[in-house]
Amino acid sequence: MTNGNGGPATMQDQDTFPVKIQGAGVESFEMQAHTSWLVQDALLAVLARDEVSPRSSLTLSLSGTVLDPLAELQSLKGFKPGTVLRLVEEPYSPRSAKAHMGRVLELLRASGPQDALREGHSISILETLTHSHTPESPIQVNGKSLKRSSSNSKAESANQEAVLPEYLLPGSSERPIMALLPHSSQPEVPSCMQDMTLSCWNPPPGHRKLQGDFLYITVITLEGRRCDITSCPRGFYQNRSTVEVFDPRPVQSTPVFHSLMDLLCHISTGFKEALATLRNRSQLPPVEVMPTPYRTLCWLGPSCASRTHKNAFSRLGLEDHGAAHSPDWNEETQIARDLPQGSLEQRLQRDRALLQVNSAFVWAVAQGAESVIDGFVEPISGGLDDPAFMWGGLFMSQGAPGAVAGGERGRRAVQRLELRGVQAYSDLEGVLQGLHTLPTATVDYRGVRLSAQGLAPGLEDPEQPKGASGRGLLYGLAAGLLESPHRRKLLELLAQAAKALCVQRHVVLSPSGHQVPLFTSADAQGLLGADGRFYLLDLFRSFPADANFRPPAEMEGEKSPVEEEATEAETTEVAAKEGEKMESCAEEVGWPENYHADTGLPRSFPQGLCRLRPELMQAFIQHKHAQFTKRAKERMEENGGIEECVMAADSRGTDAVRGACKDVGSVSDIIFEMRFNPNIFTPGVSFPSCDSESTRLQERLQREAAALIVTQQIPAFLECCLKDYEAPIDSATLKLALHHRGINLRYLGHVAKAISQSEHKEQLRHIMRLVLGDIVVRSARRIFNNFLQTVETSSLSAAVSHFLCCLLVPHFNGNPAGEDAKKKSRRRGRGSAAAESTPWSMLTGAELWSLIGQDAVETYGITESLGSSPNHLVEHHRLQKLSLLREFSLKTGLQLRLRDYILDNQTKAPIGPDDVLNIFPVVKHVSISTHDALISFRSGQSFLQKGLLEQAHDRLKEAAYLFNRVCDDLQPQACYCLSVLAKVAYLRGYPLEARSIQLKAVVVSERVLGFDHPNTILQYTLLAVYLYSGGENALAQKCLLRARHLLLTVHGEDHPYTATLDTCLGLLLTGEQAGKFLQSALRLNTSFFGPADLRTALSQHLLSQWMCCKGDFRAAMSHEKEAFSAFTNLFGEDHPQTRCSSEFLGSITQQAVRVERSLRQSGADTQAPEGLTPSTETVLEQLVLVTGIRKNSHSDRLLEFKQKLLEQRAAEQASTTATATASSATEGGGEGAEGEEKAVESGEGGSAEKAAGVNGHAQGLGGPGSLEEGAATGTAAGGVRDQAAALAEKPSGAAEGKSEPAGADPVVASTNGALSGTAPATGDGVVAADGTAGVRIVVTGTGAGEATANGAAAE
């Protein structure tokens, strides 16, 4: 952050001071040094400066003394602000000489506009939009340039209207792809030389090694000269060698240069001029050029990739080779985890180190997967079905196919769930960080999924003795009964981890019949590595099983060969037996009444590893806690009342709490406590007969939790979408919204069924479209993975394009593509094409869609037919083929050539082999969170909800600074923080600051989430508002049109957020185009929300306003009457919005009468009066309301008064109940009352204040009705009376359990009221949706910064 961005720069400036750098042939310059820096930190900062780069092998000296690299700057004698530090050239070693050459090549290989696309990275388009408007840097614009843009806004607006593309107008079905990635305004990188390679005289002979020669380089300059260069300890010089003669002597009049760059400038004038051009070209902001921690896949590549690929320096041998460099990924990860966390600075350094190590690990996994699957690495063990590989310090394998039921799908489920288990244990904090997990990632490439892990210390040697030495396997079914101090310590840590993860301690029977106590699943293993750390392995069953889905063997029984040859009568008998099994499942304890008949659950599933998500477990615990509170109150009321039971201090209150615990299934009979056994419903796991009651209770709880998904979570999700608290735009945001409620993607069929049975299915059609499209893409991906296994490497492009054509073209059979391939191959002289004879070329569109339909029925139980071609979904659900193509490419790692594809043809292939540019690995990895930044971010969100803008601004600035320190703003969480900070800055009256910050947020979103991610669409919309507030009308229109184009590509026009964009465009544009967008917004709002909704009323008002400007007062009156009626029904007659509408309606009526009278008298046209033409300020305020930046009823004074009133009421309540509280409530109950008071003080419901929660841990409160759920239930020490006292202190209104709308967030609720539409966005465990439905941040997972209801609080 800079000073232009506000406070974070001020925080940073307090820790810096200036120093002056001189020497080593560098022009002197000043730089800011941090007080906490070591000398080596300062040297790295100096080497990164443009004035010094690419020089290396330098040290710093002070007063003629070379400084110790590990010394602190502040501890140096004579060091003070303004001190002069000199650079001293050091001799090279062979390694440092190669490193220096690498720095030179890094400068010469400066990224061009197409390089990021060619490497599969998402790029930023914002610079292309802003380049023609602001000659200065788009991130920092002074007031003068803003004024100049404002003066030209009218002319630019007129030009913009005249050339508005046809495909962006409402109703257009054209979806051009070329316009998605316009040409960058940045010039191409100039060429500095023709070639640079290792000389043919390498390696140096022995007698030259003894004289210091490291290696020889051959350079061909732009002038065509061939020069040989020697690398030696003193630097680089030109020798006399030629192609025929080896002569290592230096050329006369050529000195030895310490920097290779200086020597090349001395040799070649063309190199010197090109280098000057390269250095002087316009510099993009760092956020646009810095490498991102992880690859954000771009599904579109350059339009002419084959003609732009050239690497002039590939023969220098400086590239990193994973096999040659094998870092110890586990050791690096654990060292970073073990860094001190005592101070904020130490925690920031630890988080940054963890992020850097994890980023490097993920990049290595991607490179290793390409090397392994492309066939460059030989397997080290395993058979053909399960080969294992070692590459670059990584152990990579596909996993054993027989490990679980389900074959290949079961194997993939193990890999996915293992990563989820590693994430859960990695998120544990405090002493639980003594439990270590191996760095883990899964990668999908060319249809194969590999699991990659770092090497566990001490386990690579299978002959290492275990047990006797105290190391090796200490925990698990195979660990044995040997006790040791290490084992006791590990069990202690596992017990604490089980408490945090809501896992019940239980006993299982080992294969030998011994009883083994466990705190994890039966598969998990705990061991002590050679480094002295405790490691957990095999965590794929860390979460409870999903009782709705059973393995095929469990539901149908194992089939013998005789059964497979059964006759038709036997098949009927088997079906009857299966029906009987289903009926018996319906009678099991825990299922709701008629559950199986209504839902068809439980049922069999293709793989046997269906587990519940941690988000669902938290929702289930809160659900059961509400039941517990209700039952305890009912029992107390039956025994004389709540107050009487508490005040009497007898057994009635104790019995009530005990009875409530038993009713809801608490694992404890004295306090409410929910824990789950992950081994329930696990095949092959047996429990002792003495634990049969506990086992039956666990089975009941897990059935209830599974039923909660269908009975409550899915309806709540649809209710939220119906009210537009959440409006997913693509598959990624749909997945994130479902996962936030604990809904697994295998329930997509049940979501579709719930929509089809809903009376509001027309309003939920966009969700239905997303669900069906996601089912098609996921089923097609599974078929595609198997499809690629039969394809030779030389035919990959043709096979992939053939599959895409079968997916998108209804009657495609491959013959046209075969003919084209034959013609092309003949032209190239390759003979006749063999594509028609290969197995993959025999696939047809009808056959593929038949396979997709079968997979959808088997996996999702979908009842609605998907049809035999994409045309069925296009006609019945308005699904776009382009959206299918985008989603499929992103999920499989495909990159297609940038061009316009004609997807409406019924037979011809729209995609050819040349259009498939690459297949990139898709890596899933552990998310590294920045805890201090997230805490500040959530605190700022909480202040924003209360209307305390100054406090919110300070905390958000602090969060932005912390994010910048850890990840350089290149993470999704940092993007969300910048967006909210821009909103708060605007609400405080600083539009320039908001503009600057939002520009950065857009760039980060494009690079980290994707150029067409829904969050990027949202950020462009918000940027348009801030640009318009500064007078940049034309640029604001460009941003809105860009957002609309992206939305049309990703989803289509039929979406609630399209109404928001169309409303904004209608406000900014003029003439008939404005009317088209406003009418489109009204049509969409009416269709999705009905005529009485606030958004529809606002659309009616804005359309009436436009018609007044046009002079059509009769139509304006009609629309304003609809708006007035809606405002009256929503707010009443005394609301300011209703009065405003009434006054405007009266003005329209009066003006209509005047116009009518004037027309009768003179017949002359009259223009609309100024009073009915909206001013710039009015338009801006309407934009702010439509986009959700400000609430419709926002008032700072009102919020301040409301805050004071709430504080006064809380103080009065505390004073009147102090005596009763002191006499009846124990310390635990007092904490509960304090938590309730804090929740009341939070104002508008949805703040994430902490109250004493169940199990003695903090529980997040979420909304007006969640006071009951957040009440204290006591601790183990406080006993039952604490819970009874807490129940007595509950407000009477809390018993009804009135909760926030389903879309409300349990951590931070929506801040923007009913004007909303949201575009959820994601990133690495964090969901964010800022704008039309407010700002929402949800930290998913366990222990990732979220206050849990049944586990240890993460904060």
Tab-separated table of C-alpha atoms in Angstrom, residues 498-811:
chain	number	residue	atom	x	y	z
A	498	ALA	CA	-10.350	-34.603	18.883
A	499	LYS	CA	-12.013	-32.033	21.132
A	500	ALA	CA	-11.353	-29.254	18.622
A	501	LEU	CA	-12.590	-31.359	15.685
A	502	CYS	CA	-15.644	-32.750	17.544
A	503	VAL	CA	-14.377	-36.333	17.351
A	504	GLN	CA	-15.489	-38.787	20.018
A	505	ARG	CA	-13.005	-40.999	21.799
A	506	HIS	CA	-14.053	-44.574	21.073
A	507	VAL	CA	-12.782	-48.126	21.146
A	508	VAL	CA	-12.529	-50.498	18.196
A	509	LEU	CA	-11.454	-54.102	17.891
A	510	SER	CA	-8.145	-54.780	16.189
A	511	PRO	CA	-7.745	-57.746	13.792
A	512	SER	CA	-6.219	-59.684	16.691
A	513	GLY	CA	-9.238	-58.982	18.909
A	514	HIS	CA	-7.639	-56.400	21.200
A	515	GLN	CA	-9.542	-53.263	22.168
A	516	VAL	CA	-7.795	-50.182	20.798
A	517	PRO	CA	-8.825	-46.684	21.977
A	518	LEU	CA	-8.883	-44.172	19.127
A	519	PHE	CA	-9.256	-40.414	18.748
A	520	THR	CA	-9.348	-40.573	14.950
A	521	SER	CA	-10.543	-42.903	12.238
A	522	ALA	CA	-9.300	-46.473	12.245
A	523	ASP	CA	-7.139	-45.829	9.175
A	524	ALA	CA	-5.145	-42.979	10.722
A	525	GLN	CA	-1.620	-43.615	11.901
A	526	GLY	CA	0.536	-41.572	14.261
A	527	LEU	CA	4.284	-41.834	14.239
A	528	LEU	CA	7.408	-40.192	15.557
A	529	GLY	CA	9.755	-39.178	12.791
A	530	ALA	CA	13.509	-39.087	12.855
A	531	ASP	CA	13.292	-35.313	13.358
A	532	GLY	CA	11.468	-35.768	16.677
A	533	ARG	CA	8.092	-34.526	15.384
A	534	PHE	CA	4.751	-36.333	15.609
A	535	TYR	CA	3.173	-37.027	12.208
A	536	LEU	CA	-0.330	-38.107	11.268
A	537	LEU	CA	-0.944	-40.120	8.113
A	538	ASP	CA	-3.998	-41.564	6.325
A	539	LEU	CA	-6.520	-38.942	7.381
A	540	PHE	CA	-9.061	-39.536	4.610
A	541	ARG	CA	-11.746	-40.721	7.069
A	542	SER	CA	-11.318	-37.845	9.511
A	543	PHE	CA	-14.947	-36.716	9.148
A	544	PRO	CA	-18.161	-38.687	9.850
A	545	ALA	CA	-19.684	-40.857	7.162
A	546	ASP	CA	-22.682	-39.666	5.151
A	547	ALA	CA	-25.456	-42.083	6.053
A	548	ASN	CA	-27.478	-41.022	2.998
A	549	PHE	CA	-25.055	-42.816	0.685
A	550	ARG	CA	-23.838	-46.337	1.237
A	551	PRO	CA	-21.211	-48.339	-0.664
A	552	PRO	CA	-22.679	-50.582	-3.364
A	553	ALA	CA	-21.543	-53.692	-1.471
A	554	GLU	CA	-23.383	-52.604	1.670
A	555	MET	CA	-26.632	-51.750	-0.110
A	556	GLU	CA	-26.703	-54.599	-2.604
A	557	GLY	CA	-24.383	-57.216	-1.162
A	558	GLU	CA	-21.356	-58.752	-2.851
A	559	LYS	CA	-22.167	-60.374	-6.188
A	560	SER	CA	-20.776	-63.789	-7.026
A	561	PRO	CA	-20.186	-65.002	-10.591
A	562	VAL	CA	-23.358	-67.054	-10.326
A	563	GLU	CA	-25.386	-63.970	-9.426
A	564	GLU	CA	-24.002	-62.123	-12.418
A	565	GLU	CA	-25.532	-64.786	-14.692
A	566	ALA	CA	-28.916	-64.607	-12.997
A	567	THR	CA	-32.053	-65.091	-15.024
A	568	GLU	CA	-34.777	-62.508	-15.328
A	569	ALA	CA	-36.702	-64.075	-12.470
A	570	GLU	CA	-33.659	-63.988	-10.257
A	571	THR	CA	-33.106	-60.363	-11.181
A	572	THR	CA	-36.660	-59.581	-10.099
A	573	GLU	CA	-36.030	-61.383	-6.819
A	574	VAL	CA	-32.845	-59.403	-6.249
A	575	ALA	CA	-34.765	-56.180	-6.897
A	576	ALA	CA	-37.405	-57.228	-4.385
A	577	LYS	CA	-34.724	-57.953	-1.793
A	578	GLU	CA	-33.171	-54.570	-2.464
A	579	GLY	CA	-36.567	-52.958	-1.902
A	580	GLU	CA	-36.830	-54.771	1.416
A	581	LYS	CA	-33.382	-53.486	2.375
A	582	MET	CA	-34.454	-49.976	1.531
A	583	GLU	CA	-37.548	-50.353	3.699
A	584	SER	CA	-35.382	-51.578	6.551
A	585	CYS	CA	-33.165	-48.551	6.054
A	586	ALA	CA	-36.219	-46.332	6.343
A	587	GLU	CA	-37.044	-47.912	9.713
A	588	GLU	CA	-33.623	-47.203	11.203
A	589	VAL	CA	-33.544	-44.813	14.151
A	590	GLY	CA	-32.617	-41.260	13.237
A	591	TRP	CA	-34.399	-40.842	9.912
A	592	PRO	CA	-37.359	-38.420	9.722
A	593	GLU	CA	-40.784	-39.807	9.082
A	594	ASN	CA	-41.353	-40.907	5.457
A	595	TYR	CA	-37.802	-39.825	4.697
A	596	HIS	CA	-37.017	-42.648	2.289
A	597	ALA	CA	-40.328	-42.338	0.471
A	598	ASP	CA	-39.897	-38.603	0.001
A	599	THR	CA	-36.215	-38.451	-0.872
A	600	GLY	CA	-35.165	-41.930	-1.991
A	601	LEU	CA	-32.416	-41.888	0.623
A	602	PRO	CA	-30.408	-43.700	1.792
A	603	ARG	CA	-29.238	-45.199	-1.470
A	604	SER	CA	-26.149	-46.784	-2.942
A	605	PHE	CA	-23.308	-44.710	-4.376
A	606	PRO	CA	-20.539	-45.602	-6.848
A	607	GLN	CA	-17.804	-45.183	-4.243
A	608	GLY	CA	-17.738	-46.002	-0.536
A	609	LEU	CA	-16.165	-42.853	0.880
A	610	CYS	CA	-18.977	-40.356	1.274
A	611	ARG	CA	-18.176	-38.114	4.227
A	612	LEU	CA	-19.961	-35.140	5.745
A	613	ARG	CA	-18.395	-31.721	5.458
A	614	PRO	CA	-17.161	-29.861	8.591
A	615	GLU	CA	-19.503	-26.964	7.780
A	616	LEU	CA	-22.459	-29.324	8.070
A	617	MET	CA	-21.227	-30.649	11.395
A	618	GLN	CA	-21.151	-27.121	12.800
A	619	ALA	CA	-24.644	-26.418	11.442
A	620	PHE	CA	-25.880	-29.686	12.920
A	621	ILE	CA	-24.372	-28.880	16.330
A	622	GLN	CA	-26.092	-25.492	16.337
A	623	HIS	CA	-29.339	-27.183	15.284
A	624	LYS	CA	-29.082	-29.693	18.133
A	625	HIS	CA	-28.150	-26.961	20.591
A	626	ALA	CA	-31.331	-25.089	19.716
A	627	GLN	CA	-33.278	-28.303	20.365
A	628	PHE	CA	-31.453	-28.784	23.659
A	629	THR	CA	-32.329	-25.270	24.812
A	630	LYS	CA	-35.961	-25.733	23.877
A	631	ARG	CA	-36.264	-29.128	25.596
A	632	ALA	CA	-34.565	-27.891	28.775
A	633	LYS	CA	-36.972	-24.945	28.978
A	634	GLU	CA	-39.968	-27.162	28.404
A	635	ARG	CA	-38.896	-29.539	31.169
A	636	MET	CA	-38.308	-26.647	33.586
A	637	GLU	CA	-41.667	-25.098	32.772
A	638	GLU	CA	-43.312	-28.436	33.469
A	639	ASN	CA	-41.698	-28.426	36.935
A	640	GLY	CA	-42.679	-24.983	38.164
A	641	GLY	CA	-41.040	-22.617	35.715
A	642	ILE	CA	-37.509	-21.750	34.708
A	643	GLU	CA	-36.826	-19.160	37.423
A	644	GLU	CA	-38.233	-21.413	40.128
A	645	CYS	CA	-36.059	-24.350	39.047
A	646	VAL	CA	-32.962	-22.193	39.099
A	647	MET	CA	-33.646	-20.191	42.249
A	648	ALA	CA	-34.669	-23.238	44.281
A	649	ALA	CA	-31.235	-24.816	43.731
A	650	ASP	CA	-32.787	-28.271	43.806
A	651	SER	CA	-32.611	-31.237	41.481
A	652	ARG	CA	-35.395	-30.058	39.146
A	653	GLY	CA	-33.056	-27.903	37.088
A	654	THR	CA	-30.427	-30.629	37.050
A	655	ASP	CA	-32.927	-33.249	35.949
A	656	ALA	CA	-34.226	-30.921	33.218
A	657	VAL	CA	-30.754	-30.438	31.765
A	658	ARG	CA	-29.957	-34.149	32.020
A	659	GLY	CA	-33.213	-35.026	30.287
A	660	ALA	CA	-32.593	-32.479	27.527
A	661	CYS	CA	-29.097	-33.890	26.961
A	662	LYS	CA	-30.548	-37.350	26.580
A	663	ASP	CA	-33.316	-36.167	24.254
A	664	VAL	CA	-30.981	-34.481	21.776
A	665	GLY	CA	-28.307	-37.183	21.888
A	666	SER	CA	-25.564	-35.383	23.770
A	667	VAL	CA	-22.563	-37.602	24.417
A	668	SER	CA	-22.490	-36.182	27.951
A	669	ASP	CA	-25.425	-36.353	30.362
A	670	ILE	CA	-24.471	-33.241	32.363
A	671	ILE	CA	-23.654	-30.688	29.639
A	672	PHE	CA	-24.534	-30.317	26.009
A	673	GLU	CA	-21.693	-31.830	24.021
A	674	MET	CA	-21.728	-33.162	20.481
A	675	ARG	CA	-19.004	-35.435	19.196
A	676	PHE	CA	-18.917	-37.859	16.310
A	677	ASN	CA	-17.347	-41.238	15.711
A	678	PRO	CA	-15.739	-41.249	12.215
A	679	ASN	CA	-15.654	-45.070	12.190
A	680	ILE	CA	-19.427	-45.483	12.268
A	681	PHE	CA	-20.693	-47.041	8.991
A	682	THR	CA	-17.106	-47.925	8.071
A	683	PRO	CA	-16.868	-51.426	6.552
A	684	GLY	CA	-14.555	-53.776	8.402
A	685	VAL	CA	-14.534	-51.840	11.694
A	686	SER	CA	-15.970	-53.608	14.743
A	687	PHE	CA	-16.841	-52.187	18.159
A	688	PRO	CA	-16.940	-53.930	21.534
A	689	SER	CA	-20.334	-55.199	22.621
A	690	CYS	CA	-20.105	-53.096	25.773
A	691	ASP	CA	-20.219	-49.949	23.620
A	692	SER	CA	-23.351	-50.967	21.704
A	693	GLU	CA	-25.448	-48.157	23.226
A	694	SER	CA	-22.871	-45.528	22.289
A	695	THR	CA	-22.612	-47.020	18.804
A	696	ARG	CA	-26.387	-46.851	18.309
A	697	LEU	CA	-26.378	-43.234	19.503
A	698	GLN	CA	-23.650	-42.348	17.013
A	699	GLU	CA	-25.544	-44.051	14.205
A	700	ARG	CA	-28.640	-42.055	15.120
A	701	LEU	CA	-26.731	-38.753	15.226
A	702	GLN	CA	-25.074	-39.330	11.891
A	703	ARG	CA	-28.387	-40.246	10.269
A	704	GLU	CA	-29.910	-37.059	11.663
A	705	ALA	CA	-26.964	-35.015	10.395
A	706	ALA	CA	-27.270	-36.545	6.939
A	707	ALA	CA	-31.020	-35.930	6.882
A	708	LEU	CA	-30.425	-32.295	7.855
A	709	ILE	CA	-28.864	-31.668	4.437
A	710	VAL	CA	-32.047	-32.549	2.571
A	711	THR	CA	-34.594	-31.327	5.094
A	712	GLN	CA	-33.040	-28.000	6.081
A	713	GLN	CA	-29.797	-27.047	4.381
A	714	ILE	CA	-30.945	-27.381	0.772
A	715	PRO	CA	-34.251	-25.522	1.401
A	716	ALA	CA	-32.325	-22.818	3.254
A	717	PHE	CA	-29.938	-22.453	0.321
A	718	LEU	CA	-32.814	-22.113	-2.139
A	719	GLU	CA	-34.581	-19.630	0.105
A	720	CYS	CA	-31.404	-17.588	0.211
A	721	CYS	CA	-31.100	-17.691	-3.584
A	722	LEU	CA	-34.757	-16.784	-3.928
A	723	LYS	CA	-34.240	-13.635	-1.878
A	724	ASP	CA	-30.967	-13.057	-3.731
A	725	TYR	CA	-28.804	-13.025	-0.626
A	726	GLU	CA	-26.658	-15.315	-2.733
A	727	ALA	CA	-26.763	-15.529	-6.511
A	728	PRO	CA	-24.094	-17.905	-7.816
A	729	ILE	CA	-22.996	-17.095	-11.344
A	730	ASP	CA	-20.867	-20.082	-12.301
A	731	SER	CA	-19.906	-23.524	-11.085
A	732	ALA	CA	-17.199	-22.238	-8.733
A	733	THR	CA	-19.535	-19.899	-6.858
A	734	LEU	CA	-22.294	-22.518	-6.796
A	735	LYS	CA	-19.878	-25.012	-5.272
A	736	LEU	CA	-18.742	-22.481	-2.691
A	737	ALA	CA	-22.300	-21.551	-1.715
A	738	LEU	CA	-23.266	-25.209	-1.286
A	739	HIS	CA	-20.138	-26.061	0.675
A	740	HIS	CA	-20.723	-23.091	2.967
A	741	ARG	CA	-23.912	-24.838	4.116
A	742	GLY	CA	-22.239	-28.246	4.271
A	743	ILE	CA	-23.952	-29.547	1.119
A	744	ASN	CA	-21.757	-31.940	-0.838
A	745	LEU	CA	-21.840	-31.822	-4.622
A	746	ARG	CA	-23.298	-35.340	-4.753
A	747	TYR	CA	-26.544	-33.669	-3.636
A	748	LEU	CA	-26.819	-31.654	-6.861
A	749	GLY	CA	-29.594	-33.968	-8.008
A	750	HIS	CA	-31.545	-33.289	-4.816
A	751	VAL	CA	-31.049	-29.547	-5.285
A	752	ALA	CA	-32.477	-29.860	-8.796
A	753	LYS	CA	-35.373	-31.933	-7.469
A	754	ALA	CA	-36.120	-29.358	-4.759
A	755	ILE	CA	-36.167	-26.569	-7.362
A	756	SER	CA	-38.466	-28.505	-9.695
A	757	GLN	CA	-40.894	-29.147	-6.820
A	758	SER	CA	-40.787	-25.554	-5.576
A	759	GLU	CA	-43.580	-23.135	-6.326
A	760	HIS	CA	-40.869	-20.575	-7.063
A	761	LYS	CA	-39.026	-22.664	-9.623
A	762	GLU	CA	-39.363	-19.909	-12.217
A	763	GLN	CA	-37.560	-17.478	-9.916
A	764	LEU	CA	-34.897	-20.136	-9.289
A	765	ARG	CA	-34.319	-20.974	-12.937
A	766	HIS	CA	-30.801	-19.524	-12.896
A	767	ILE	CA	-29.884	-21.885	-10.043
A	768	MET	CA	-31.452	-24.804	-11.904
A	769	ARG	CA	-29.421	-23.848	-14.971
A	770	LEU	CA	-26.211	-23.857	-12.945
A	771	VAL	CA	-27.024	-27.152	-11.235
A	772	LEU	CA	-27.807	-29.003	-14.465
A	773	GLY	CA	-24.793	-27.498	-16.205
A	774	ASP	CA	-22.528	-28.537	-13.334
A	775	ILE	CA	-23.917	-32.080	-13.411
A	776	VAL	CA	-23.232	-32.309	-17.141
A	777	VAL	CA	-19.692	-30.941	-16.825
A	778	ARG	CA	-18.742	-33.167	-13.890
A	779	SER	CA	-20.148	-36.285	-15.517
A	780	ALA	CA	-18.440	-35.385	-18.786
A	781	ARG	CA	-15.146	-34.901	-16.942
A	782	ARG	CA	-15.292	-38.412	-15.502
A	783	ILE	CA	-15.895	-39.807	-18.981
A	784	PHE	CA	-13.149	-37.581	-20.374
A	785	ASN	CA	-10.632	-38.915	-17.843
A	786	ASN	CA	-11.232	-42.483	-19.026
A	787	PHE	CA	-11.362	-41.318	-22.637
A	788	LEU	CA	-7.837	-39.871	-22.483
A	789	GLN	CA	-6.303	-43.084	-21.166
A	790	THR	CA	-6.690	-44.743	-24.582
A	791	VAL	CA	-5.219	-41.827	-26.554
A	792	GLU	CA	-1.637	-41.723	-27.747
A	793	THR	CA	0.350	-38.612	-26.959
A	794	SER	CA	0.659	-37.694	-30.628
A	795	SER	CA	-3.138	-37.624	-30.969
A	796	LEU	CA	-4.028	-35.691	-27.825
A	797	SER	CA	-5.013	-32.450	-29.570
A	798	ALA	CA	-7.196	-34.244	-32.097
A	799	ALA	CA	-8.800	-36.441	-29.424
A	800	VAL	CA	-9.546	-33.511	-27.099
A	801	SER	CA	-11.095	-31.448	-29.899
A	802	HIS	CA	-13.125	-34.502	-30.962
A	803	PHE	CA	-14.469	-34.933	-27.421
A	804	LEU	CA	-15.385	-31.243	-27.179
A	805	CYS	CA	-17.248	-31.442	-30.471
A	806	CYS	CA	-19.180	-34.494	-29.235
A	807	LEU	CA	-20.065	-32.552	-26.090
A	808	LEU	CA	-21.246	-29.386	-27.869
A	809	VAL	CA	-22.537	-30.503	-31.289
A	810	PRO	CA	-25.778	-32.505	-31.181
A	811	HIS	CA	-25.243	-34.799	-34.174
